[in-house]
């Protein structure tokens, strides 16, 4: 288990255990790979980030993850797996979020990408992502760092 503060100095607790904080989290974040590149989206206000969002009524967190990838990037998920869960304790309360790793089968153009400007592909995450104003605050805390390390070293799945 890891504890640190996020971009806004909120307390974050991250675990790679199986749903340690909630069986039914209300938020998801999906680290995506498409054709050996990272697949992100450009949020209209926050900047470049991996897709994610809220779990809707009568939807599982994994179903929400698949939907969010499609809505924000046009990506069709080939495989997806849960890798972590974290809690952000902010001024407005606690948010629990599942993190998934997904490989994308294909990108399909969308009429709308909702609150984003659509897909962004990059070969590697910049070393200076924490100081790069093009990237969302969501990319600037240690959740990304620890999750990328987990994906690269995990031998049970399809980590890149």
GROMACS .gro file of N, CA and C in nm:
model
  480
    1UNK      N    1   0.085  -0.118   0.000
    1UNK     CA    2   0.000   0.000   0.000
    1UNK      C    3   0.089   0.124   0.000
    2UNK      N    4   0.048   0.224  -0.076
    2UNK     CA    5   0.125   0.347  -0.089
    2UNK      C    6   0.039   0.466  -0.044
    3UNK      N    7   0.103   0.560   0.022
    3UNK     CA    8   0.036   0.684   0.064
    3UNK      C    9   0.121   0.803   0.018
    4UNK      N   10   0.052   0.902  -0.038
    4UNK     CA   11   0.120   1.022  -0.087
    4UNK      C   12   0.016   1.130  -0.106
    5UNK      N   13   0.058   1.247  -0.147
    5UNK     CA   14  -0.038   1.354  -0.177
    5UNK      C   15  -0.044   1.373  -0.328
    6UNK      N   16  -0.160   1.419  -0.374
    6UNK     CA   17  -0.177   1.442  -0.517
    6UNK      C   18  -0.140   1.586  -0.552
    7UNK      N   19  -0.167   1.623  -0.674
    7UNK     CA   20  -0.133   1.756  -0.727
    7UNK      C   21  -0.192   1.868  -0.641
    8UNK      N   22  -0.310   1.844  -0.585
    8UNK     CA   23  -0.377   1.945  -0.502
    8UNK      C   24  -0.355   1.923  -0.352
    9UNK      N   25  -0.259   1.840  -0.318
    9UNK     CA   26  -0.220   1.811  -0.180
    9UNK      C   27  -0.327   1.733  -0.101
   10UNK      N   28  -0.412   1.660  -0.173
   10UNK     CA   29  -0.505   1.569  -0.109
   10UNK      C   30  -0.432   1.439  -0.075
   11UNK      N   31  -0.474   1.374   0.031
   11UNK     CA   32  -0.413   1.247   0.069
   11UNK      C   33  -0.464   1.136  -0.022
   12UNK      N   34  -0.371   1.056  -0.075
   12UNK     CA   35  -0.405   0.945  -0.164
   12UNK      C   36  -0.352   0.816  -0.102
   13UNK      N   37  -0.434   0.711  -0.106
   13UNK     CA   38  -0.393   0.578  -0.064
   13UNK      C   39  -0.418   0.484  -0.181
   14UNK      N   40  -0.313   0.417  -0.227
   14UNK     CA   41  -0.318   0.329  -0.344
   14UNK      C   42  -0.283   0.187  -0.302
   15UNK      N   43  -0.358   0.090  -0.354
   15UNK     CA   44  -0.330  -0.050  -0.325
   15UNK      C   45  -0.347  -0.134  -0.452
   16UNK      N   46  -0.260  -0.234  -0.466
   16UNK     CA   47  -0.271  -0.329  -0.576
   16UNK      C   48  -0.342  -0.457  -0.533
   17UNK      N   49  -0.400  -0.456  -0.413
   17UNK     CA   50  -0.481  -0.568  -0.366
   17UNK      C   51  -0.616  -0.564  -0.438
   18UNK      N   52  -0.692  -0.671  -0.423
   18UNK     CA   53  -0.821  -0.683  -0.490
   18UNK      C   54  -0.928  -0.604  -0.416
   19UNK      N   55  -0.961  -0.487  -0.467
   19UNK     CA   56  -1.068  -0.401  -0.414
   19UNK      C   57  -1.060  -0.381  -0.262
   20UNK      N   58  -0.951  -0.326  -0.212
   20UNK     CA   59  -0.934  -0.314  -0.067
   20UNK      C   60  -1.022  -0.209  -0.001
   21UNK      N   61  -1.072  -0.112  -0.078
   21UNK     CA   62  -1.147  -0.001  -0.019
   21UNK      C   63  -1.296  -0.008  -0.047
   22UNK      N   64  -1.335  -0.064  -0.163
   22UNK     CA   65  -1.476  -0.071  -0.200
   22UNK      C   66  -1.497  -0.176  -0.308
   23UNK      N   67  -1.602  -0.254  -0.294
   23UNK     CA   68  -1.640  -0.349  -0.399
   23UNK      C   69  -1.713  -0.276  -0.513
   24UNK      N   70  -1.766  -0.159  -0.485
   24UNK     CA   71  -1.844  -0.084  -0.583
   24UNK      C   72  -1.797   0.061  -0.590
   25UNK      N   73  -1.678   0.085  -0.641
   25UNK     CA   74  -1.629   0.223  -0.651
   25UNK      C   75  -1.713   0.302  -0.751
   26UNK      N   76  -1.714   0.431  -0.734
   26UNK     CA   77  -1.796   0.517  -0.820
   26UNK      C   78  -1.715   0.582  -0.934
   27UNK      N   79  -1.583   0.555  -0.940
   27UNK     CA   80  -1.499   0.615  -1.043
   27UNK      C   81  -1.400   0.513  -1.099
   28UNK      N   82  -1.359   0.534  -1.224
   28UNK     CA   83  -1.262   0.447  -1.290
   28UNK      C   84  -1.159   0.530  -1.366
   29UNK      N   85  -1.042   0.471  -1.383
   29UNK     CA   86  -0.934   0.532  -1.461
   29UNK      C   87  -0.868   0.420  -1.538
   30UNK      N   88  -0.849   0.438  -1.669
   30UNK     CA   89  -0.805   0.330  -1.754
   30UNK      C   90  -0.676   0.367  -1.827
   31UNK      N   91  -0.570   0.293  -1.797
   31UNK     CA   92  -0.442   0.310  -1.866
   31UNK      C   93  -0.450   0.222  -1.990
   32UNK      N   94  -0.441   0.285  -2.108
   32UNK     CA   95  -0.467   0.216  -2.234
   32UNK      C   96  -0.344   0.210  -2.324
   33UNK      N   97  -0.334   0.097  -2.395
   33UNK     CA   98  -0.229   0.077  -2.494
   33UNK      C   99  -0.294   0.040  -2.627
   34UNK      N  100  -0.249   0.103  -2.734
   34UNK     CA  101  -0.300   0.073  -2.869
   34UNK      C  102  -0.181   0.072  -2.965
   35UNK      N  103  -0.159  -0.042  -3.027
   35UNK     CA  104  -0.050  -0.057  -3.123
   35UNK      C  105   0.084  -0.011  -3.066
   36UNK      N  106   0.116  -0.060  -2.948
   36UNK     CA  107   0.243  -0.032  -2.880
   36UNK      C  108   0.264   0.115  -2.845
   37UNK      N  109   0.156   0.190  -2.838
   37UNK     CA  110   0.162   0.329  -2.790
   37UNK      C  111   0.059   0.346  -2.681
   38UNK      N  112   0.081   0.447  -2.598
   38UNK     CA  113  -0.017   0.481  -2.496
   38UNK      C  114  -0.132   0.556  -2.562
   39UNK      N  115  -0.254   0.522  -2.526
   39UNK     CA  116  -0.373   0.588  -2.579
   39UNK      C  117  -0.435   0.671  -2.466
   40UNK      N  118  -0.434   0.801  -2.485
   40UNK     CA  119  -0.490   0.893  -2.388
   40UNK      C  120  -0.600   0.974  -2.456
   41UNK      N  121  -0.652   1.071  -2.386
   41UNK     CA  122  -0.751   1.162  -2.441
   41UNK      C  123  -0.716   1.303  -2.396
   42UNK      N  124  -0.766   1.402  -2.466
   42UNK     CA  125  -0.741   1.540  -2.425
   42UNK      C  126  -0.871   1.598  -2.369
   43UNK      N  127  -0.875   1.609  -2.237
   43UNK     CA  128  -0.990   1.669  -2.170
   43UNK      C  129  -0.993   1.817  -2.206
   44UNK      N  130  -1.111   1.869  -2.233
   44UNK     CA  131  -1.123   2.008  -2.278
   44UNK      C  132  -1.076   2.110  -2.175
   45UNK      N  133  -1.081   2.077  -2.048
   45UNK     CA  134  -1.037   2.171  -1.944
   45UNK      C  135  -0.907   2.129  -1.877
   46UNK      N  136  -0.889   1.999  -1.853
   46UNK     CA  137  -0.775   1.953  -1.773
   46UNK      C  138  -0.651   1.924  -1.854
   47UNK      N  139  -0.666   1.888  -1.981
   47UNK     CA  140  -0.550   1.853  -2.062
   47UNK      C  141  -0.543   1.704  -2.090
   48UNK      N  142  -0.425   1.657  -2.129
   48UNK     CA  143  -0.405   1.518  -2.171
   48UNK      C  144  -0.405   1.427  -2.048
   49UNK      N  145  -0.480   1.316  -2.060
   49UNK     CA  146  -0.492   1.220  -1.950
   49UNK      C  147  -0.542   1.087  -2.005
   50UNK      N  148  -0.525   0.982  -1.927
   50UNK     CA  149  -0.587   0.855  -1.963
   50UNK      C  150  -0.737   0.869  -1.940
   51UNK      N  151  -0.818   0.794  -2.017
   51UNK     CA  152  -0.963   0.805  -2.001
   51UNK      C  153  -1.009   0.758  -1.863
   52UNK      N  154  -1.124   0.809  -1.824
   52UNK     CA  155  -1.182   0.769  -1.697
   52UNK      C  156  -1.310   0.844  -1.672
   53UNK      N  157  -1.375   0.812  -1.561
   53UNK     CA  158  -1.497   0.882  -1.528
   53UNK      C  159  -1.577   0.810  -1.422
   54UNK      N  160  -1.705   0.842  -1.418
   54UNK     CA  161  -1.795   0.790  -1.315
   54UNK      C  162  -1.864   0.663  -1.361
   55UNK      N  163  -1.892   0.578  -1.263
   55UNK     CA  164  -1.971   0.457  -1.286
   55UNK      C  165  -2.117   0.499  -1.282
   56UNK      N  166  -2.191   0.463  -1.387
   56UNK     CA  167  -2.332   0.499  -1.393
   56UNK      C  168  -2.419   0.396  -1.322
   57UNK      N  169  -2.543   0.434  -1.296
   57UNK     CA  170  -2.639   0.345  -1.229
   57UNK      C  171  -2.654   0.216  -1.310
   58UNK      N  172  -2.662   0.103  -1.241
   58UNK     CA  173  -2.678  -0.030  -1.303
   58UNK      C  174  -2.560  -0.070  -1.392
   59UNK      N  175  -2.442  -0.021  -1.361
   59UNK     CA  176  -2.322  -0.049  -1.439
   59UNK      C  177  -2.212  -0.092  -1.342
   60UNK      N  178  -2.134  -0.193  -1.379
   60UNK     CA  179  -2.019  -0.230  -1.297
   60UNK      C  180  -1.905  -0.133  -1.328
   61UNK      N  181  -1.806  -0.133  -1.242
   61UNK     CA  182  -1.690  -0.047  -1.266
   61UNK      C  183  -1.619  -0.087  -1.396
   62UNK      N  184  -1.608  -0.216  -1.421
   62UNK     CA  185  -1.542  -0.258  -1.545
   62UNK      C  186  -1.623  -0.218  -1.668
   63UNK      N  187  -1.754  -0.229  -1.661
   63UNK     CA  188  -1.839  -0.183  -1.773
   63UNK      C  189  -1.821  -0.033  -1.794
   64UNK      N  190  -1.811   0.042  -1.685
   64UNK     CA  191  -1.788   0.186  -1.696
   64UNK      C  192  -1.654   0.214  -1.763
   65UNK      N  193  -1.554   0.136  -1.728
   65UNK     CA  194  -1.421   0.155  -1.787
   65UNK      C  195  -1.425   0.135  -1.939
   66UNK      N  196  -1.490   0.030  -1.983
   66UNK     CA  197  -1.502   0.002  -2.128
   66UNK      C  198  -1.577   0.116  -2.196
   67UNK      N  199  -1.686   0.161  -2.134
   67UNK     CA  200  -1.766   0.270  -2.191
   67UNK      C  201  -1.685   0.400  -2.198
   68UNK      N  202  -1.615   0.433  -2.091
   68UNK     CA  203  -1.537   0.558  -2.089
   68UNK      C  204  -1.428   0.557  -2.196
   69UNK      N  205  -1.363   0.444  -2.218
   69UNK     CA  206  -1.261   0.436  -2.323
   69UNK      C  207  -1.325   0.466  -2.459
   70UNK      N  208  -1.441   0.406  -2.486
   70UNK     CA  209  -1.509   0.429  -2.613
   70UNK      C  210  -1.552   0.575  -2.626
   71UNK      N  211  -1.616   0.629  -2.522
   71UNK     CA  212  -1.666   0.766  -2.529
   71UNK      C  213  -1.554   0.869  -2.548
   72UNK      N  214  -1.443   0.850  -2.478
   72UNK     CA  215  -1.339   0.953  -2.477
   72UNK      C  216  -1.230   0.937  -2.583
   73UNK      N  217  -1.219   0.813  -2.640
   73UNK     CA  218  -1.114   0.791  -2.740
   73UNK      C  219  -1.165   0.726  -2.868
   74UNK      N  220  -1.283   0.663  -2.863
   74UNK     CA  221  -1.331   0.583  -2.976
   74UNK      C  222  -1.267   0.446  -2.978
   75UNK      N  223  -1.197   0.409  -2.871
   75UNK     CA  224  -1.127   0.282  -2.865
   75UNK      C  225  -1.218   0.167  -2.825
   76UNK      N  226  -1.202   0.056  -2.897
   76UNK     CA  227  -1.271  -0.068  -2.865
   76UNK      C  228  -1.176  -0.153  -2.782
   77UNK      N  229  -1.218  -0.189  -2.662
   77UNK     CA  230  -1.133  -0.264  -2.571
   77UNK      C  231  -1.122  -0.409  -2.616
   78UNK      N  232  -0.998  -0.455  -2.632
   78UNK     CA  233  -0.969  -0.595  -2.665
   78UNK      C  234  -0.959  -0.676  -2.536
   79UNK      N  235  -0.885  -0.623  -2.439
   79UNK     CA  236  -0.873  -0.689  -2.309
   79UNK      C  237  -0.861  -0.581  -2.202
   80UNK      N  238  -0.913  -0.613  -2.085
   80UNK     CA  239  -0.908  -0.517  -1.975
   80UNK      C  240  -0.894  -0.595  -1.845
   81UNK      N  241  -0.815  -0.540  -1.755
   81UNK     CA  242  -0.802  -0.605  -1.625
   81UNK      C  243  -0.782  -0.502  -1.516
   82UNK      N  244  -0.839  -0.532  -1.403
   82UNK     CA  245  -0.823  -0.451  -1.283
   82UNK      C  246  -0.679  -0.462  -1.237
   83UNK      N  247  -0.618  -0.347  -1.200
   83UNK     CA  248  -0.483  -0.354  -1.145
   83UNK      C  249  -0.470  -0.290  -1.008
   84UNK      N  250  -0.554  -0.191  -0.977
   84UNK     CA  251  -0.538  -0.123  -0.848
   84UNK      C  252  -0.665  -0.049  -0.812
   85UNK      N  253  -0.664  -0.001  -0.687
   85UNK     CA  254  -0.773   0.085  -0.641
   85UNK      C  255  -0.710   0.191  -0.551
   86UNK      N  256  -0.764   0.312  -0.559
   86UNK     CA  257  -0.713   0.417  -0.471
   86UNK      C  258  -0.824   0.506  -0.420
   87UNK      N  259  -0.792   0.572  -0.307
   87UNK     CA  260  -0.883   0.667  -0.244
   87UNK      C  261  -0.814   0.803  -0.242
   88UNK      N  262  -0.889   0.905  -0.281
   88UNK     CA  263  -0.843   1.043  -0.266
   88UNK      C  264  -0.930   1.106  -0.158
   89UNK      N  265  -0.866   1.152  -0.053
   89UNK     CA  266  -0.938   1.219   0.057
   89UNK      C  267  -0.922   1.368   0.037
   90UNK      N  268  -1.025   1.429  -0.023
   90UNK     CA  269  -1.020   1.572  -0.053
   90UNK      C  270  -1.113   1.652   0.036
   91UNK      N  271  -1.120   1.779   0.009
   91UNK     CA  272  -1.205   1.869   0.088
   91UNK      C  273  -1.352   1.833   0.078
   92UNK      N  274  -1.394   1.779  -0.037
   92UNK     CA  275  -1.534   1.744  -0.058
   92UNK      C  276  -1.569   1.602  -0.019
   93UNK      N  277  -1.475   1.529   0.041
   93UNK     CA  278  -1.500   1.391   0.080
   93UNK      C  279  -1.402   1.297   0.012
   94UNK      N  280  -1.431   1.168   0.022
   94UNK     CA  281  -1.343   1.066  -0.034
   94UNK      C  282  -1.396   1.015  -0.167
   95UNK      N  283  -1.305   0.994  -0.260
   95UNK     CA  284  -1.337   0.936  -0.390
   95UNK      C  285  -1.259   0.806  -0.402
   96UNK      N  286  -1.328   0.698  -0.434
   96UNK     CA  287  -1.263   0.569  -0.455
   96UNK      C  288  -1.267   0.538  -0.604
   97UNK      N  289  -1.151   0.499  -0.657
   97UNK     CA  290  -1.138   0.480  -0.801
   97UNK      C  291  -1.065   0.349  -0.831
   98UNK      N  292  -1.120   0.269  -0.923
   98UNK     CA  293  -1.050   0.152  -0.975
   98UNK      C  294  -0.961   0.195  -1.090
   99UNK      N  295  -0.844   0.132  -1.099
   99UNK     CA  296  -0.753   0.153  -1.212
   99UNK      C  297  -0.750   0.024  -1.292
  100UNK      N  298  -0.765   0.037  -1.423
  100UNK     CA  299  -0.761  -0.076  -1.514
  100UNK      C  300  -0.649  -0.057  -1.615
  101UNK      N  301  -0.602  -0.168  -1.669
  101UNK     CA  302  -0.511  -0.164  -1.783
  101UNK      C  303  -0.584  -0.229  -1.899
  102UNK      N  304  -0.592  -0.158  -2.011
  102UNK     CA  305  -0.666  -0.209  -2.126
  102UNK      C  306  -0.579  -0.205  -2.251
  103UNK      N  307  -0.592  -0.309  -2.332
  103UNK     CA  308  -0.535  -0.306  -2.466
  103UNK      C  309  -0.652  -0.280  -2.561
  104UNK      N  310  -0.626  -0.196  -2.657
  104UNK     CA  311  -0.730  -0.149  -2.748
  104UNK      C  312  -0.716  -0.219  -2.883
  105UNK      N  313  -0.827  -0.268  -2.933
  105UNK     CA  314  -0.830  -0.341  -3.059
  105UNK      C  315  -0.830  -0.247  -3.179
  106UNK      N  316  -0.914  -0.143  -3.173
  106UNK     CA  317  -0.922  -0.048  -3.285
  106UNK      C  318  -0.978   0.085  -3.235
  107UNK      N  319  -0.951   0.189  -3.311
  107UNK     CA  320  -1.006   0.322  -3.284
  107UNK      C  321  -1.111   0.352  -3.389
  108UNK      N  322  -1.227   0.398  -3.343
  108UNK     CA  323  -1.334   0.433  -3.434
  108UNK      C  324  -1.369   0.580  -3.414
  109UNK      N  325  -1.372   0.658  -3.523
  109UNK     CA  326  -1.409   0.799  -3.508
  109UNK      C  327  -1.548   0.813  -3.447
  110UNK      N  328  -1.564   0.912  -3.358
  110UNK     CA  329  -1.690   0.937  -3.289
  110UNK      C  330  -1.746   1.072  -3.332
  111UNK      N  331  -1.879   1.084  -3.330
  111UNK     CA  332  -1.942   1.214  -3.355
  111UNK      C  333  -1.911   1.310  -3.242
  112UNK      N  334  -1.902   1.256  -3.121
  112UNK     CA  335  -1.867   1.336  -3.004
  112UNK      C  336  -1.775   1.255  -2.915
  113UNK      N  337  -1.686   1.323  -2.848
  113UNK     CA  338  -1.599   1.261  -2.749
  113UNK      C  339  -1.634   1.315  -2.610
  114UNK      N  340  -1.756   1.367  -2.600
  114UNK     CA  341  -1.811   1.421  -2.475
  114UNK      C  342  -1.723   1.534  -2.423
  115UNK      N  343  -1.671   1.522  -2.301
  115UNK     CA  344  -1.593   1.633  -2.244
  115UNK      C  345  -1.447   1.634  -2.291
  116UNK      N  346  -1.415   1.551  -2.388
  116UNK     CA  347  -1.278   1.547  -2.438
  116UNK      C  348  -1.274   1.583  -2.587
  117UNK      N  349  -1.151   1.600  -2.635
  117UNK     CA  350  -1.130   1.630  -2.776
  117UNK      C  351  -1.087   1.506  -2.853
  118UNK      N  352  -1.099   1.389  -2.791
  118UNK     CA  353  -1.070   1.264  -2.859
  118UNK      C  354  -0.933   1.207  -2.827
  119UNK      N  355  -0.893   1.104  -2.906
  119UNK     CA  356  -0.774   1.028  -2.875
  119UNK      C  357  -0.643   1.104  -2.896
  120UNK      N  358  -0.546   1.069  -2.811
  120UNK     CA  359  -0.409   1.119  -2.822
  120UNK      C  360  -0.319   0.997  -2.804
  121UNK      N  361  -0.230   0.973  -2.899
  121UNK     CA  362  -0.136   0.861  -2.888
  121UNK      C  363   0.004   0.915  -2.866
  122UNK      N  364   0.075   0.852  -2.771
  122UNK     CA  365   0.214   0.889  -2.746
  122UNK      C  366   0.297   0.763  -2.728
  123UNK      N  367   0.424   0.771  -2.766
  123UNK     CA  368   0.514   0.656  -2.754
  123UNK      C  369   0.557   0.631  -2.611
  124UNK      N  370   0.576   0.740  -2.536
  124UNK     CA  371   0.619   0.726  -2.396
  124UNK      C  372   0.565   0.842  -2.315
  125UNK      N  373   0.547   0.817  -2.187
  125UNK     CA  374   0.502   0.921  -2.095
  125UNK      C  375   0.623   1.011  -2.068
  126UNK      N  376   0.611   1.142  -2.088
  126UNK     CA  377   0.727   1.231  -2.067
  126UNK      C  378   0.779   1.224  -1.923
  127UNK      N  379   0.910   1.230  -1.909
  127UNK     CA  380   0.971   1.228  -1.776
  127UNK      C  381   0.927   1.349  -1.693
  128UNK      N  382   0.898   1.459  -1.760
  128UNK     CA  383   0.861   1.582  -1.689
  128UNK      C  384   0.710   1.604  -1.686
  129UNK      N  385   0.633   1.496  -1.688
  129UNK     CA  386   0.486   1.508  -1.693
  129UNK      C  387   0.432   1.592  -1.577
  130UNK      N  388   0.498   1.587  -1.462
  130UNK     CA  389   0.450   1.664  -1.346
  130UNK      C  390   0.460   1.814  -1.368
  131UNK      N  391   0.552   1.857  -1.453
  131UNK     CA  392   0.569   2.000  -1.480
  131UNK      C  393   0.515   2.043  -1.616
  132UNK      N  394   0.466   1.948  -1.693
  132UNK     CA  395   0.419   1.975  -1.828
  132UNK      C  396   0.272   2.019  -1.823
  133UNK      N  397   0.246   2.143  -1.856
  133UNK     CA  398   0.111   2.199  -1.845
  133UNK      C  399   0.012   2.142  -1.947
  134UNK      N  400   0.060   2.067  -2.047
  134UNK     CA  401  -0.031   2.003  -2.142
  134UNK      C  402  -0.107   1.887  -2.078
  135UNK      N  403  -0.052   1.834  -1.969
  135UNK     CA  404  -0.110   1.716  -1.905
  135UNK      C  405  -0.199   1.753  -1.788
  136UNK      N  406  -0.302   1.673  -1.769
  136UNK     CA  407  -0.398   1.689  -1.661
  136UNK      C  408  -0.332   1.664  -1.525
  137UNK      N  409  -0.390   1.722  -1.422
  137UNK     CA  410  -0.344   1.696  -1.285
  137UNK      C  411  -0.352   1.548  -1.250
  138UNK      N  412  -0.442   1.475  -1.314
  138UNK     CA  413  -0.459   1.332  -1.287
  138UNK      C  414  -0.333   1.253  -1.322
  139UNK      N  415  -0.254   1.306  -1.414
  139UNK     CA  416  -0.131   1.240  -1.458
  139UNK      C  417  -0.012   1.277  -1.369
  140UNK      N  418  -0.031   1.365  -1.273
  140UNK     CA  419   0.083   1.426  -1.204
  140UNK      C  420   0.108   1.375  -1.063
  141UNK      N  421   0.035   1.272  -1.019
  141UNK     CA  422   0.066   1.218  -0.887
  141UNK      C  423   0.127   1.079  -0.902
  142UNK      N  424   0.154   1.016  -0.791
  142UNK     CA  425   0.225   0.889  -0.795
  142UNK      C  426   0.138   0.769  -0.832
  143UNK      N  427   0.007   0.788  -0.849
  143UNK     CA  428  -0.077   0.677  -0.897
  143UNK      C  429  -0.024   0.631  -1.032
  144UNK      N  430   0.003   0.724  -1.122
  144UNK     CA  431   0.054   0.688  -1.255
  144UNK      C  432   0.188   0.617  -1.243
  145UNK      N  433   0.279   0.672  -1.167
  145UNK     CA  434   0.413   0.613  -1.152
  145UNK      C  435   0.405   0.469  -1.103
  146UNK      N  436   0.332   0.446  -0.994
  146UNK     CA  437   0.323   0.311  -0.938
  146UNK      C  438   0.248   0.215  -1.031
  147UNK      N  439   0.143   0.263  -1.098
  147UNK     CA  440   0.068   0.177  -1.189
  147UNK      C  441   0.150   0.138  -1.311
  148UNK      N  442   0.226   0.232  -1.367
  148UNK     CA  443   0.311   0.198  -1.481
  148UNK      C  444   0.418   0.097  -1.441
  149UNK      N  445   0.474   0.112  -1.324
  149UNK     CA  446   0.572   0.014  -1.275
  149UNK      C  447   0.506  -0.123  -1.260
  150UNK      N  448   0.386  -0.126  -1.204
  150UNK     CA  449   0.313  -0.252  -1.187
  150UNK      C  450   0.287  -0.317  -1.323
  151UNK      N  451   0.238  -0.241  -1.419
  151UNK     CA  452   0.207  -0.294  -1.553
  151UNK      C  453   0.333  -0.351  -1.618
  152UNK      N  454   0.444  -0.281  -1.606
  152UNK     CA  455   0.569  -0.326  -1.670
  152UNK      C  456   0.629  -0.449  -1.604
  153UNK      N  457   0.601  -0.472  -1.476
  153UNK     CA  458   0.664  -0.582  -1.404
  153UNK      C  459   0.570  -0.698  -1.376
  154UNK      N  460   0.441  -0.680  -1.394
  154UNK     CA  461   0.344  -0.785  -1.363
  154UNK      C  462   0.354  -0.896  -1.466
  155UNK      N  463   0.370  -1.017  -1.420
  155UNK     CA  464   0.386  -1.131  -1.509
  155UNK      C  465   0.257  -1.211  -1.525
  156UNK      N  466   0.146  -1.164  -1.465
  156UNK     CA  467   0.021  -1.239  -1.471
  156UNK      C  468  -0.070  -1.193  -1.584
  157UNK      N  469  -0.039  -1.080  -1.645
  157UNK     CA  470  -0.130  -1.025  -1.746
  157UNK      C  471  -0.057  -0.989  -1.872
  158UNK      N  472  -0.113  -0.892  -1.944
  158UNK     CA  473  -0.058  -0.854  -2.073
  158UNK      C  474   0.009  -0.716  -2.067
  159UNK      N  475   0.081  -0.691  -1.960
  159UNK     CA  476   0.152  -0.563  -1.945
  159UNK      C  477   0.251  -0.541  -2.056
  160UNK      N  478   0.262  -0.418  -2.097
  160UNK     CA  479   0.353  -0.381  -2.206
  160UNK      C  480   0.492  -0.354  -2.152
   0.00000   0.00000   0.00000
